[in-house]
PDB file of C-alpha atoms in Angstrom:
ATOM      1  CA  MET W  23     -16.165 -60.385 -84.592  1.00 52.00           C
ATOM      2  CA  LYS W  24     -13.721 -60.449 -87.520  1.00 45.00           C
ATOM      3  CA  ARG W  25     -11.891 -57.468 -86.037  1.00 48.00           C
ATOM      4  CA  LEU W  26     -11.616 -59.242 -82.680  1.00 45.00           C
ATOM      5  CA  ILE W  27     -10.216 -62.393 -84.306  1.00 43.00           C
ATOM      6  CA  PHE W  28      -7.718 -60.309 -86.292  1.00 39.00           C
ATOM      7  CA  PHE W  29      -6.648 -58.443 -83.140  1.00 41.00           C
ATOM      8  CA  LEU W  30      -6.139 -61.682 -81.215  1.00 41.00           C
ATOM      9  CA  PHE W  31      -4.161 -63.129 -84.135  1.00 40.00           C
ATOM     10  CA  LEU W  32      -1.955 -60.015 -84.274  1.00 36.00           C
ATOM     11  CA  LEU W  33      -1.437 -59.997 -80.486  1.00 37.00           C
ATOM     12  CA  THR W  34      -0.487 -63.687 -80.479  1.00 41.00           C
ATOM     13  CA  ASN W  35       2.075 -63.112 -83.208  1.00 41.00           C
ATOM     14  CA  ILE W  36       3.573 -60.100 -81.424  1.00 35.00           C
ATOM     15  CA  LEU W  37       3.928 -62.083 -78.183  1.00 39.00           C
ATOM     16  CA  ALA W  38       5.430 -65.053 -80.042  1.00 44.00           C
ATOM     17  CA  TRP W  39       7.921 -62.772 -81.810  1.00 42.00           C
ATOM     18  CA  GLY W  40       8.972 -61.280 -78.467  1.00 55.00           C
ATOM     19  CA  GLN W  41       9.746 -64.751 -77.197  1.00 69.00           C
ATOM     20  CA  THR W  42      11.773 -65.749 -80.265  1.00 81.00           C
ATOM     21  CA  GLU W  43      13.230 -62.509 -81.627  1.00 84.00           C
ATOM     22  CA  TYR W  44      16.812 -63.601 -80.755  1.00 87.00           C
ATOM     23  CA  GLU W  45      16.503 -67.067 -82.284  1.00 90.00           C
ATOM     24  CA  PRO W  46      18.280 -67.887 -85.582  1.00 86.00           C
ATOM     25  CA  SER W  47      16.487 -66.206 -88.487  1.00 81.00           C
ATOM     26  CA  MET W  48      16.993 -65.158 -92.096  1.00 71.00           C
ATOM     27  CA  ALA W  49      18.614 -61.913 -90.950  1.00 70.00           C
ATOM     28  CA  TYR W  50      20.658 -63.590 -88.194  1.00 81.00           C
ATOM     29  CA  PRO W  51      21.253 -67.242 -89.182  1.00 87.00           C
ATOM     30  CA  PHE W  52      23.127 -67.935 -85.926  1.00 91.00           C
ATOM     31  CA  GLY W  53      20.797 -66.009 -83.626  1.00 90.00           C
ATOM     32  CA  GLN W  54      21.656 -63.065 -81.371  1.00 87.00           C
ATOM     33  CA  PRO W  55      22.620 -62.649 -77.701  1.00 89.00           C
ATOM     34  CA  ASN W  56      19.590 -61.753 -75.585  1.00 88.00           C
ATOM     35  CA  PRO W  57      20.046 -58.412 -73.759  1.00 82.00           C
ATOM     36  CA  ASN W  58      18.432 -59.993 -70.672  1.00 86.00           C
ATOM     37  CA  ALA W  59      20.993 -62.827 -70.525  1.00 89.00           C
ATOM     38  CA  PRO W  60      24.011 -62.616 -68.201  1.00 89.00           C
ATOM     39  CA  LYS W  61      26.620 -60.267 -69.635  1.00 85.00           C
ATOM     40  CA  GLU W  62      28.918 -63.262 -70.207  1.00 91.00           C
ATOM     41  CA  ILE W  63      26.626 -64.387 -73.047  1.00 90.00           C
ATOM     42  CA  ILE W  64      28.941 -62.462 -75.391  1.00 88.00           C
ATOM     43  CA  ASP W  65      32.063 -64.402 -74.283  1.00 92.00           C
ATOM     44  CA  PHE W  66      31.527 -66.748 -77.245  1.00 93.00           C
ATOM     45  CA  LEU W  67      30.528 -63.964 -79.659  1.00 89.00           C
ATOM     46  CA  PRO W  68      33.702 -64.261 -81.818  1.00 90.00           C
ATOM     47  CA  LEU W  69      33.031 -68.001 -82.237  1.00 94.00           C
ATOM     48  CA  ILE W  70      29.467 -67.604 -83.490  1.00 93.00           C
ATOM     49  CA  GLY W  71      29.171 -68.878 -87.063  1.00 92.00           C
ATOM     50  CA  ILE W  72      30.723 -71.759 -89.008  1.00 94.00           C
ATOM     51  CA  CYS W  73      34.402 -72.671 -89.146  1.00 95.00           C
ATOM     52  CA  ASP W  74      36.302 -75.181 -91.256  1.00 95.00           C
ATOM     53  CA  CYS W  75      38.680 -77.015 -88.929  1.00 96.00           C
ATOM     54  CA  THR W  76      41.328 -79.712 -88.690  1.00 96.00           C
ATOM     55  CA  SER W  77      41.273 -81.990 -85.663  1.00 95.00           C
ATOM     56  CA  GLN W  78      44.104 -84.185 -84.356  1.00 95.00           C
ATOM     57  CA  THR W  79      44.092 -86.673 -81.489  1.00 93.00           C
ATOM     58  CA  ARG W  80      46.877 -88.720 -79.932  1.00 94.00           C
ATOM     59  CA  ASN W  81      47.373 -92.368 -80.820  1.00 92.00           C
ATOM     60  CA  GLN W  82      48.014 -94.966 -78.117  1.00 89.00           C
ATOM     61  CA  ASP W  83      51.733 -94.831 -79.000  1.00 91.00           C
ATOM     62  CA  GLN W  84      51.614 -91.086 -78.140  1.00 90.00           C
ATOM     63  CA  THR W  85      52.088 -89.944 -81.765  1.00 94.00           C
ATOM     64  CA  TRP W  86      49.597 -87.579 -83.309  1.00 94.00           C
ATOM     65  CA  ALA W  87      47.052 -89.088 -85.687  1.00 92.00           C
ATOM     66  CA  GLU W  88      46.474 -87.758 -89.183  1.00 92.00           C
ATOM     67  CA  PRO W  89      44.352 -84.564 -89.253  1.00 93.00           C
ATOM     68  CA  ASN W  90      40.609 -85.082 -89.491  1.00 92.00           C
ATOM     69  CA  LYS W  91      38.601 -82.418 -91.308  1.00 94.00           C
ATOM     70  CA  MET W  92      35.461 -81.083 -89.633  1.00 95.00           C
ATOM     71  CA  THR W  93      33.126 -78.110 -89.425  1.00 95.00           C
ATOM     72  CA  TRP W  94      32.312 -76.397 -86.140  1.00 97.00           C
ATOM     73  CA  GLU W  95      29.163 -74.287 -85.837  1.00 96.00           C
ATOM     74  CA  PHE W  96      28.196 -72.034 -82.920  1.00 96.00           C
ATOM     75  CA  LYS W  97      24.798 -70.352 -82.586  1.00 95.00           C
ATOM     76  CA  TYR W  98      22.577 -68.699 -79.989  1.00 95.00           C
ATOM     77  CA  ILE W  99      19.543 -70.723 -78.859  1.00 95.00           C
ATOM     78  CA  MET W 100      16.727 -70.462 -76.270  1.00 94.00           C
ATOM     79  CA  ASN W 101      15.949 -66.973 -77.579  1.00 94.00           C
ATOM     80  CA  GLY W 102      19.551 -65.854 -77.112  1.00 93.00           C
ATOM     81  CA  MET W 103      19.889 -67.093 -73.524  1.00 95.00           C
ATOM     82  CA  ALA W 104      22.261 -70.006 -74.300  1.00 96.00           C
ATOM     83  CA  ILE W 105      24.700 -71.244 -76.935  1.00 97.00           C
ATOM     84  CA  GLN W 106      24.725 -74.477 -78.895  1.00 97.00           C
ATOM     85  CA  ASP W 107      27.616 -75.821 -80.926  1.00 97.00           C
ATOM     86  CA  GLN W 108      27.956 -78.797 -83.231  1.00 95.00           C
ATOM     87  CA  THR W 109      30.893 -80.507 -84.926  1.00 95.00           C
ATOM     88  CA  LEU W 110      30.513 -82.576 -88.090  1.00 93.00           C
ATOM     89  CA  LYS W 111      33.627 -84.663 -88.720  1.00 90.00           C
ATOM     90  CA  GLU W 112      34.630 -86.501 -91.881  1.00 87.00           C
ATOM     91  CA  ASP W 113      35.209 -89.689 -89.849  1.00 83.00           C
ATOM     92  CA  GLY W 114      31.528 -89.665 -88.776  1.00 83.00           C
ATOM     93  CA  LYS W 115      32.234 -89.021 -85.069  1.00 85.00           C
ATOM     94  CA  HIS W 116      30.057 -85.966 -84.557  1.00 90.00           C
ATOM     95  CA  SER W 117      29.536 -84.095 -81.299  1.00 92.00           C
ATOM     96  CA  GLY W 118      28.062 -80.958 -79.767  1.00 94.00           C
ATOM     97  CA  SER W 119      27.199 -79.152 -76.558  1.00 96.00           C
ATOM     98  CA  ILE W 120      24.826 -76.737 -74.858  1.00 97.00           C
ATOM     99  CA  ARG W 121      26.584 -73.836 -73.128  1.00 97.00           C
ATOM    100  CA  GLN W 122      24.865 -71.872 -70.351  1.00 96.00           C
ATOM    101  CA  PHE W 123      26.258 -69.279 -67.948  1.00 96.00           C
ATOM    102  CA  ILE W 124      24.866 -69.572 -64.420  1.00 94.00           C
ATOM    103  CA  ALA W 125      25.158 -66.212 -62.682  1.00 88.00           C
ATOM    104  CA  ASP W 126      24.787 -67.648 -59.145  1.00 89.00           C
ATOM    105  CA  SER W 127      28.030 -69.596 -59.516  1.00 90.00           C
ATOM    106  CA  SER W 128      29.652 -67.167 -62.007  1.00 91.00           C
ATOM    107  CA  LYS W 129      30.608 -70.033 -64.315  1.00 95.00           C
ATOM    108  CA  TRP W 130      29.919 -71.439 -67.731  1.00 97.00           C
ATOM    109  CA  TYR W 131      28.499 -74.976 -67.709  1.00 97.00           C
ATOM    110  CA  VAL W 132      28.972 -76.977 -70.897  1.00 97.00           C
ATOM    111  CA  HIS W 133      26.970 -80.183 -71.389  1.00 96.00           C
ATOM    112  CA  TYR W 134      28.594 -82.398 -74.018  1.00 94.00           C
ATOM    113  CA  TYR W 135      26.941 -85.014 -76.240  1.00 91.00           C
ATOM    114  CA  SER W 136      28.018 -87.079 -79.246  1.00 90.00           C
ATOM    115  CA  THR W 137      26.771 -89.586 -81.831  1.00 86.00           C
ATOM    116  CA  THR W 138      27.608 -92.318 -79.303  1.00 85.00           C
ATOM    117  CA  PRO W 139      24.576 -92.197 -76.964  1.00 81.00           C
ATOM    118  CA  SER W 140      25.210 -92.122 -73.218  1.00 84.00           C
ATOM    119  CA  PRO W 141      22.819 -91.971 -70.244  1.00 88.00           C
ATOM    120  CA  ILE W 142      25.298 -89.618 -68.536  1.00 86.00           C
ATOM    121  CA  ILE W 143      26.109 -86.260 -70.103  1.00 87.00           C
ATOM    122  CA  SER W 144      29.631 -85.004 -69.487  1.00 91.00           C
ATOM    123  CA  THR W 145      29.820 -81.513 -68.025  1.00 95.00           C
ATOM    124  CA  TRP W 146      32.653 -78.986 -68.097  1.00 95.00           C
ATOM    125  CA  GLU W 147      32.717 -75.735 -66.157  1.00 97.00           C
ATOM    126  CA  GLY W 148      34.853 -72.615 -66.283  1.00 96.00           C
ATOM    127  CA  ASN W 149      35.190 -69.010 -67.404  1.00 94.00           C
ATOM    128  CA  LYS W 150      36.674 -66.612 -69.889  1.00 93.00           C
ATOM    129  CA  LYS W 151      40.116 -65.561 -68.624  1.00 89.00           C
ATOM    130  CA  GLU W 152      41.557 -62.589 -70.478  1.00 84.00           C
ATOM    131  CA  ASP W 153      41.573 -63.687 -74.148  1.00 88.00           C
ATOM    132  CA  LYS W 154      40.956 -67.421 -73.494  1.00 95.00           C
ATOM    133  CA  ILE W 155      37.916 -69.506 -72.598  1.00 97.00           C
ATOM    134  CA  ILE W 156      38.989 -72.297 -70.218  1.00 97.00           C
ATOM    135  CA  LEU W 157      36.824 -75.187 -68.986  1.00 97.00           C
ATOM    136  CA  TYR W 158      37.523 -78.119 -66.643  1.00 97.00           C
ATOM    137  CA  LYS W 159      36.135 -81.544 -65.786  1.00 96.00           C
ATOM    138  CA  LYS W 160      37.495 -83.760 -63.009  1.00 95.00           C
ATOM    139  CA  ASN W 161      39.473 -86.629 -64.513  1.00 95.00           C
ATOM    140  CA  LYS W 162      41.944 -89.103 -63.038  1.00 93.00           C
ATOM    141  CA  ALA W 163      45.121 -90.014 -64.903  1.00 91.00           C
ATOM    142  CA  PRO W 164      45.675 -93.684 -65.894  1.00 88.00           C
ATOM    143  CA  ASN W 165      47.928 -94.039 -62.810  1.00 91.00           C
ATOM    144  CA  GLY W 166      45.149 -92.789 -60.529  1.00 92.00           C
ATOM    145  CA  MET W 167      46.514 -89.259 -60.005  1.00 94.00           C
ATOM    146  CA  ASP W 168      43.830 -86.648 -59.399  1.00 96.00           C
ATOM    147  CA  GLY W 169      43.470 -83.995 -62.040  1.00 96.00           C
ATOM    148  CA  PHE W 170      41.287 -82.462 -64.692  1.00 97.00           C
ATOM    149  CA  TYR W 171      40.640 -82.675 -68.362  1.00 97.00           C
ATOM    150  CA  LYS W 172      41.096 -79.066 -69.435  1.00 97.00           C
ATOM    151  CA  ILE W 173      39.869 -77.565 -72.695  1.00 97.00           C
ATOM    152  CA  SER W 174      40.859 -74.099 -73.906  1.00 97.00           C
ATOM    153  CA  PHE W 175      39.818 -71.815 -76.744  1.00 97.00           C
ATOM    154  CA  TYR W 176      42.666 -69.424 -77.591  1.00 97.00           C
ATOM    155  CA  ASP W 177      44.068 -67.228 -80.380  1.00 95.00           C
ATOM    156  CA  ILE W 178      40.470 -66.108 -80.888  1.00 93.00           C
ATOM    157  CA  ASN W 179      39.941 -63.537 -83.645  1.00 87.00           C
ATOM    158  CA  ASP W 180      37.642 -62.723 -86.557  1.00 82.00           C
ATOM    159  CA  ASN W 181      39.494 -65.239 -88.747  1.00 88.00           C
ATOM    160  CA  GLY W 182      39.044 -68.220 -86.414  1.00 93.00           C
ATOM    161  CA  TYR W 183      40.443 -69.769 -83.251  1.00 96.00           C
ATOM    162  CA  LYS W 184      42.407 -72.678 -81.809  1.00 97.00           C
ATOM    163  CA  TRP W 185      41.323 -75.307 -79.281  1.00 98.00           C
ATOM    164  CA  ILE W 186      43.275 -77.752 -77.152  1.00 97.00           C
ATOM    165  CA  GLY W 187      42.258 -80.576 -74.824  1.00 96.00           C
ATOM    166  CA  GLU W 188      44.780 -81.712 -72.220  1.00 97.00           C
ATOM    167  CA  TRP W 189      45.026 -83.595 -68.973  1.00 96.00           C
ATOM    168  CA  VAL W 190      46.446 -81.521 -66.115  1.00 96.00           C
ATOM    169  CA  ASP W 191      47.169 -82.344 -62.495  1.00 96.00           C
ATOM    170  CA  VAL W 192      45.416 -80.405 -59.711  1.00 95.00           C
ATOM    171  CA  ALA W 193      48.199 -77.799 -59.539  1.00 95.00           C
ATOM    172  CA  GLU W 194      48.446 -77.670 -63.358  1.00 95.00           C
ATOM    173  CA  SER W 195      52.181 -78.292 -63.072  1.00 95.00           C
ATOM    174  CA  ILE W 196      51.793 -81.321 -65.355  1.00 94.00           C
ATOM    175  CA  SER W 197      50.129 -81.031 -68.741  1.00 95.00           C
ATOM    176  CA  PHE W 198      49.551 -83.723 -71.352  1.00 95.00           C
ATOM    177  CA  PRO W 199      47.749 -82.574 -74.545  1.00 96.00           C
ATOM    178  CA  THR W 200      45.604 -85.256 -76.182  1.00 96.00           C
ATOM    179  CA  TRP W 201      43.552 -83.325 -78.724  1.00 96.00           C
ATOM    180  CA  LYS W 202      44.031 -80.143 -80.739  1.00 97.00           C
ATOM    181  CA  ILE W 203      41.891 -78.291 -83.256  1.00 97.00           C
ATOM    182  CA  GLU W 204      42.526 -75.294 -85.532  1.00 97.00           C
ATOM    183  CA  CYS W 205      39.578 -73.467 -87.089  1.00 97.00           C
ATOM    184  CA  THR W 206      39.169 -70.881 -89.840  1.00 95.00           C
ATOM    185  CA  LYS W 207      35.982 -68.815 -90.056  1.00 92.00           C
ATOM    186  CA  ARG W 208      34.033 -69.119 -93.299  1.00 88.00           C
ATOM    187  CA  LYS W 209      34.014 -65.774 -95.060  1.00 76.00           C
ATOM    188  CA  ASN W 210      30.861 -66.388 -97.099  1.00 63.00           C
ATOM    189  CA  VAL W 211      28.676 -66.874 -94.030  1.00 58.00           C
ATOM    190  CA  LYS W 212      26.985 -63.895 -92.417  1.00 56.00           C
ATOM    191  CA  ASN W 213      28.369 -63.341 -88.928  1.00 58.00           C
ATOM    192  CA  ILE W 214      27.296 -60.962 -86.214  1.00 65.00           C
ATOM    193  CA  SER W 215      28.150 -57.455 -87.393  1.00 78.00           C
ATOM    194  CA  ASP W 216      30.471 -54.987 -85.694  1.00 85.00           C
ATOM    195  CA  GLU W 217      27.426 -52.803 -85.057  1.00 87.00           C
ATOM    196  CA  ASP W 218      25.761 -55.596 -83.094  1.00 83.00           C
ATOM    197  CA  LYS W 219      28.983 -56.252 -81.175  1.00 85.00           C
ATOM    198  CA  ILE W 220      29.066 -52.585 -80.151  1.00 90.00           C
ATOM    199  CA  LYS W 221      25.411 -52.763 -79.073  1.00 88.00           C
ATOM    200  CA  ALA W 222      26.242 -55.866 -77.018  1.00 84.00           C
ATOM    201  CA  ALA W 223      29.141 -54.030 -75.333  1.00 88.00           C
ATOM    202  CA  ALA W 224      26.811 -51.133 -74.486  1.00 90.00           C
ATOM    203  CA  LYS W 225      24.330 -53.597 -72.964  1.00 86.00           C
ATOM    204  CA  LYS W 226      27.166 -55.122 -70.957  1.00 85.00           C
ATOM    205  CA  PHE W 227      27.948 -51.646 -69.586  1.00 89.00           C
ATOM    206  CA  SER W 228      24.349 -51.174 -68.407  1.00 88.00           C
ATOM    207  CA  ILE W 229      24.329 -54.565 -66.682  1.00 85.00           C
ATOM    208  CA  ALA W 230      27.649 -53.876 -64.961  1.00 84.00           C
ATOM    209  CA  TYR W 231      26.432 -50.427 -63.878  1.00 87.00           C
ATOM    210  CA  LEU W 232      23.272 -51.861 -62.328  1.00 86.00           C
ATOM    211  CA  ASN W 233      25.321 -54.563 -60.559  1.00 83.00           C
ATOM    212  CA  LYS W 234      27.928 -52.044 -59.302  1.00 84.00           C
ATOM    213  CA  ASP W 235      30.574 -54.160 -61.056  1.00 85.00           C
ATOM    214  CA  TYR W 236      33.176 -51.434 -61.451  1.00 87.00           C
ATOM    215  CA  GLU W 237      35.894 -53.817 -62.648  1.00 88.00           C
ATOM    216  CA  ALA W 238      33.625 -54.878 -65.506  1.00 87.00           C
ATOM    217  CA  ILE W 239      32.838 -51.245 -66.328  1.00 90.00           C
ATOM    218  CA  ALA W 240      36.511 -50.257 -66.456  1.00 90.00           C
ATOM    219  CA  ALA W 241      37.310 -53.336 -68.579  1.00 89.00           C
ATOM    220  CA  LEU W 242      34.973 -52.008 -71.296  1.00 92.00           C
ATOM    221  CA  TYR W 243      37.386 -49.115 -71.908  1.00 94.00           C
ATOM    222  CA  THR W 244      40.779 -49.148 -73.625  1.00 92.00           C
ATOM    223  CA  LYS W 245      43.828 -48.755 -71.381  1.00 91.00           C
ATOM    224  CA  ASP W 246      44.331 -45.198 -72.662  1.00 92.00           C
ATOM    225  CA  ALA W 247      40.636 -44.252 -72.618  1.00 94.00           C
ATOM    226  CA  LYS W 248      39.288 -40.847 -71.628  1.00 93.00           C
ATOM    227  CA  ILE W 249      35.841 -40.055 -70.258  1.00 92.00           C
ATOM    228  CA  PHE W 250      34.130 -36.667 -70.280  1.00 93.00           C
ATOM    229  CA  PRO W 251      31.517 -36.564 -67.484  1.00 89.00           C
ATOM    230  CA  ASN W 252      29.031 -33.722 -67.267  1.00 84.00           C
ATOM    231  CA  ASN W 253      30.447 -30.656 -65.444  1.00 83.00           C
ATOM    232  CA  ALA W 254      33.751 -32.403 -64.679  1.00 86.00           C
ATOM    233  CA  PRO W 255      37.363 -32.500 -65.957  1.00 90.00           C
ATOM    234  CA  ILE W 256      38.561 -35.126 -68.430  1.00 93.00           C
ATOM    235  CA  ILE W 257      39.390 -38.411 -66.674  1.00 91.00           C
ATOM    236  CA  ALA W 258      42.025 -40.670 -68.278  1.00 93.00           C
ATOM    237  CA  GLY W 259      43.199 -44.253 -67.765  1.00 89.00           C
ATOM    238  CA  TYR W 260      41.812 -47.514 -66.392  1.00 89.00           C
ATOM    239  CA  GLU W 261      42.288 -46.855 -62.654  1.00 90.00           C
ATOM    240  CA  ALA W 262      41.004 -43.264 -62.790  1.00 92.00           C
ATOM    241  CA  ILE W 263      37.934 -44.310 -64.776  1.00 91.00           C
ATOM    242  CA  LYS W 264      37.220 -47.161 -62.376  1.00 90.00           C
ATOM    243  CA  LYS W 265      37.570 -44.784 -59.411  1.00 89.00           C
ATOM    244  CA  ARG W 266      35.159 -42.332 -61.058  1.00 89.00           C
ATOM    245  CA  TRP W 267      32.441 -44.955 -61.343  1.00 88.00           C
ATOM    246  CA  GLU W 268      33.130 -46.313 -57.846  1.00 85.00           C
ATOM    247  CA  GLY W 269      32.601 -42.778 -56.539  1.00 76.00           C
ATOM    248  CA  SER W 270      28.924 -42.869 -57.455  1.00 70.00           C
ATOM    249  CA  SER W 271      27.089 -42.726 -54.120  1.00 68.00           C
ATOM    250  CA  GLY W 272      23.896 -41.514 -52.513  1.00 72.00           C
ATOM    251  CA  TYR W 273      21.676 -43.620 -54.740  1.00 80.00           C
ATOM    252  CA  THR W 274      20.998 -47.103 -56.116  1.00 84.00           C
ATOM    253  CA  ALA W 275      20.660 -47.565 -59.857  1.00 86.00           C
ATOM    254  CA  LEU W 276      17.373 -49.290 -60.726  1.00 88.00           C
ATOM    255  CA  GLU W 277      17.321 -48.964 -64.516  1.00 88.00           C
ATOM    256  CA  HIS W 278      19.849 -48.062 -67.199  1.00 89.00           C
ATOM    257  CA  GLU W 279      19.657 -48.250 -70.975  1.00 89.00           C
ATOM    258  CA  ILE W 280      21.803 -46.995 -73.859  1.00 92.00           C
ATOM    259  CA  ILE W 281      19.957 -46.383 -77.125  1.00 90.00           C
ATOM    260  CA  ALA W 282      22.177 -45.817 -80.159  1.00 91.00           C
ATOM    261  CA  THR W 283      20.888 -43.433 -82.828  1.00 92.00           C
ATOM    262  CA  GLU W 284      23.723 -44.185 -85.247  1.00 92.00           C
ATOM    263  CA  ILE W 285      26.768 -46.465 -85.287  1.00 92.00           C
ATOM    264  CA  VAL W 286      29.447 -45.998 -87.939  1.00 92.00           C
ATOM    265  CA  VAL W 287      32.361 -48.446 -88.277  1.00 91.00           C
ATOM    266  CA  LEU W 288      35.560 -47.323 -90.008  1.00 89.00           C
ATOM    267  CA  MET W 289      37.880 -50.357 -90.036  1.00 85.00           C
ATOM    268  CA  ASP W 290      39.184 -50.725 -86.437  1.00 88.00           C
ATOM    269  CA  THR W 291      37.593 -47.484 -85.213  1.00 93.00           C
ATOM    270  CA  ALA W 292      33.921 -46.679 -84.772  1.00 94.00           C
ATOM    271  CA  TYR W 293      31.709 -43.984 -83.340  1.00 93.00           C
ATOM    272  CA  ASP W 294      28.164 -43.938 -82.115  1.00 94.00           C
ATOM    273  CA  TYR W 295      25.848 -41.417 -80.541  1.00 94.00           C
ATOM    274  CA  GLY W 296      22.417 -41.511 -79.024  1.00 94.00           C
ATOM    275  CA  ILE W 297      20.450 -41.337 -75.818  1.00 93.00           C
ATOM    276  CA  TYR W 298      20.908 -42.929 -72.412  1.00 93.00           C
ATOM    277  CA  LYS W 299      18.222 -43.087 -69.749  1.00 91.00           C
ATOM    278  CA  GLY W 300      17.613 -44.645 -66.380  1.00 89.00           C
ATOM    279  CA  LYS W 301      16.104 -44.529 -62.928  1.00 90.00           C
ATOM    280  CA  ASN W 302      17.833 -44.121 -59.546  1.00 88.00           C
ATOM    281  CA  LYS W 303      16.598 -44.584 -56.000  1.00 87.00           C
ATOM    282  CA  LYS W 304      18.029 -42.079 -53.537  1.00 85.00           C
ATOM    283  CA  ASP W 305      19.067 -43.045 -50.044  1.00 82.00           C
ATOM    284  CA  ASP W 306      15.965 -41.274 -48.727  1.00 83.00           C
ATOM    285  CA  GLY W 307      13.793 -43.604 -50.810  1.00 82.00           C
ATOM    286  CA  THR W 308      12.725 -41.183 -53.527  1.00 88.00           C
ATOM    287  CA  GLU W 309      13.079 -42.290 -57.145  1.00 89.00           C
ATOM    288  CA  ILE W 310      14.196 -40.103 -60.026  1.00 89.00           C
ATOM    289  CA  THR W 311      14.271 -40.783 -63.754  1.00 91.00           C
ATOM    290  CA  TYR W 312      16.775 -39.156 -66.072  1.00 91.00           C
ATOM    291  CA  GLN W 313      18.020 -39.097 -69.632  1.00 91.00           C
ATOM    292  CA  GLY W 314      20.980 -37.703 -71.488  1.00 91.00           C
ATOM    293  CA  LYS W 315      22.898 -37.707 -74.743  1.00 94.00           C
ATOM    294  CA  TYR W 316      26.263 -39.284 -75.501  1.00 95.00           C
ATOM    295  CA  VAL W 317      28.987 -39.773 -78.093  1.00 95.00           C
ATOM    296  CA  VAL W 318      31.438 -42.699 -77.914  1.00 95.00           C
ATOM    297  CA  ILE W 319      34.548 -43.384 -79.988  1.00 95.00           C
ATOM    298  CA  TRP W 320      35.331 -47.118 -80.083  1.00 95.00           C
ATOM    299  CA  LYS W 321      38.528 -48.985 -80.874  1.00 93.00           C
ATOM    300  CA  LYS W 322      38.814 -52.643 -81.850  1.00 90.00           C
ATOM    301  CA  ILE W 323      41.376 -54.233 -79.499  1.00 85.00           C
ATOM    302  CA  ASN W 324      42.183 -57.934 -80.024  1.00 76.00           C
ATOM    303  CA  GLU W 325      38.916 -58.305 -81.977  1.00 75.00           C
ATOM    304  CA  GLU W 326      36.900 -56.759 -79.132  1.00 83.00           C
ATOM    305  CA  TRP W 327      35.282 -53.325 -79.279  1.00 90.00           C
ATOM    306  CA  LYS W 328      36.220 -51.057 -76.373  1.00 93.00           C
ATOM    307  CA  MET W 329      35.434 -47.427 -75.582  1.00 95.00           C
ATOM    308  CA  TYR W 330      38.268 -44.966 -76.198  1.00 95.00           C
ATOM    309  CA  LEU W 331      36.442 -41.641 -75.757  1.00 95.00           C
ATOM    310  CA  ASP W 332      33.173 -41.491 -73.801  1.00 94.00           C
ATOM    311  CA  ILE W 333      31.326 -38.163 -73.679  1.00 93.00           C
ATOM    312  CA  TRP W 334      27.941 -37.642 -72.041  1.00 92.00           C
ATOM    313  CA  ASN W 335      25.713 -35.007 -70.420  1.00 90.00           C
ATOM    314  CA  ARG W 336      22.213 -34.853 -69.035  1.00 90.00           C
ATOM    315  CA  ILE W 337      19.138 -33.501 -70.780  1.00 87.00           C
ATOM    316  CA  LYS W 338      16.997 -31.330 -68.497  1.00 81.00           C
ATOM    317  CA  ASN W 339      13.545 -32.759 -67.842  1.00 69.00           C
TER     318      ASN W 339
END
């Protein structure tokens, strides 16, 4: 009986850990991105952690008010499936949001709240565009002109980021900034490591491969990348690499996983090697499993890890 109770206790704890393993913890105080989340979950990866910021808003006379000091914290929640952020301002006007990416609409949805309670939660929506994260909410100008309130994260790097809120007309030919923030990342706070960023990029590759998203696959490589497929010549450059992956035919990918054995980071260059495995369904309906070994050389480009050299070959079953 004691053994049964112990087994049930152990099983319960294992199941509970599996449901919370990506939540904030001692090892990862700001949580981790869940590998089962949409690949866009890592869009906010450089912002995860705590920043010391200065915030400025416009006065009614259109001048900029004195800077207001604040902290801005981002962390993964819901077992790494969503992101929560919170600002604590010296003037006592605190705020925060829950950020979720909805794959069906291919957009981020940001639900905003503040210390001033409201029965209606404001919602912004948008995407990461190149090196910026841009979100919109419909908003009329004081004169009744249709437009949006637009917020943008930009100049994002390991040292911090900038943020601006502005009213824009529908065509975005008119812009009127009303709020700006500059943030510096705290150095004494543990952030997500480069190793975990590389693992996240590898997971993003698997998701893109399964979804036949060849643009997303090619975007994971540097512009001057080279790939070394099994029994094939070296393939170089964005377009050629994209074409190589688009040329995969005769089967549907059902499973794909990259398992790193070792990751070594040397400043802005890194390498890792390990095993990849997966399952494909042929056009005739038969399913085959496979595995192979790989070596990847990574380069850090604009604070994002991308593959520079990608070498792989199959292991015979």
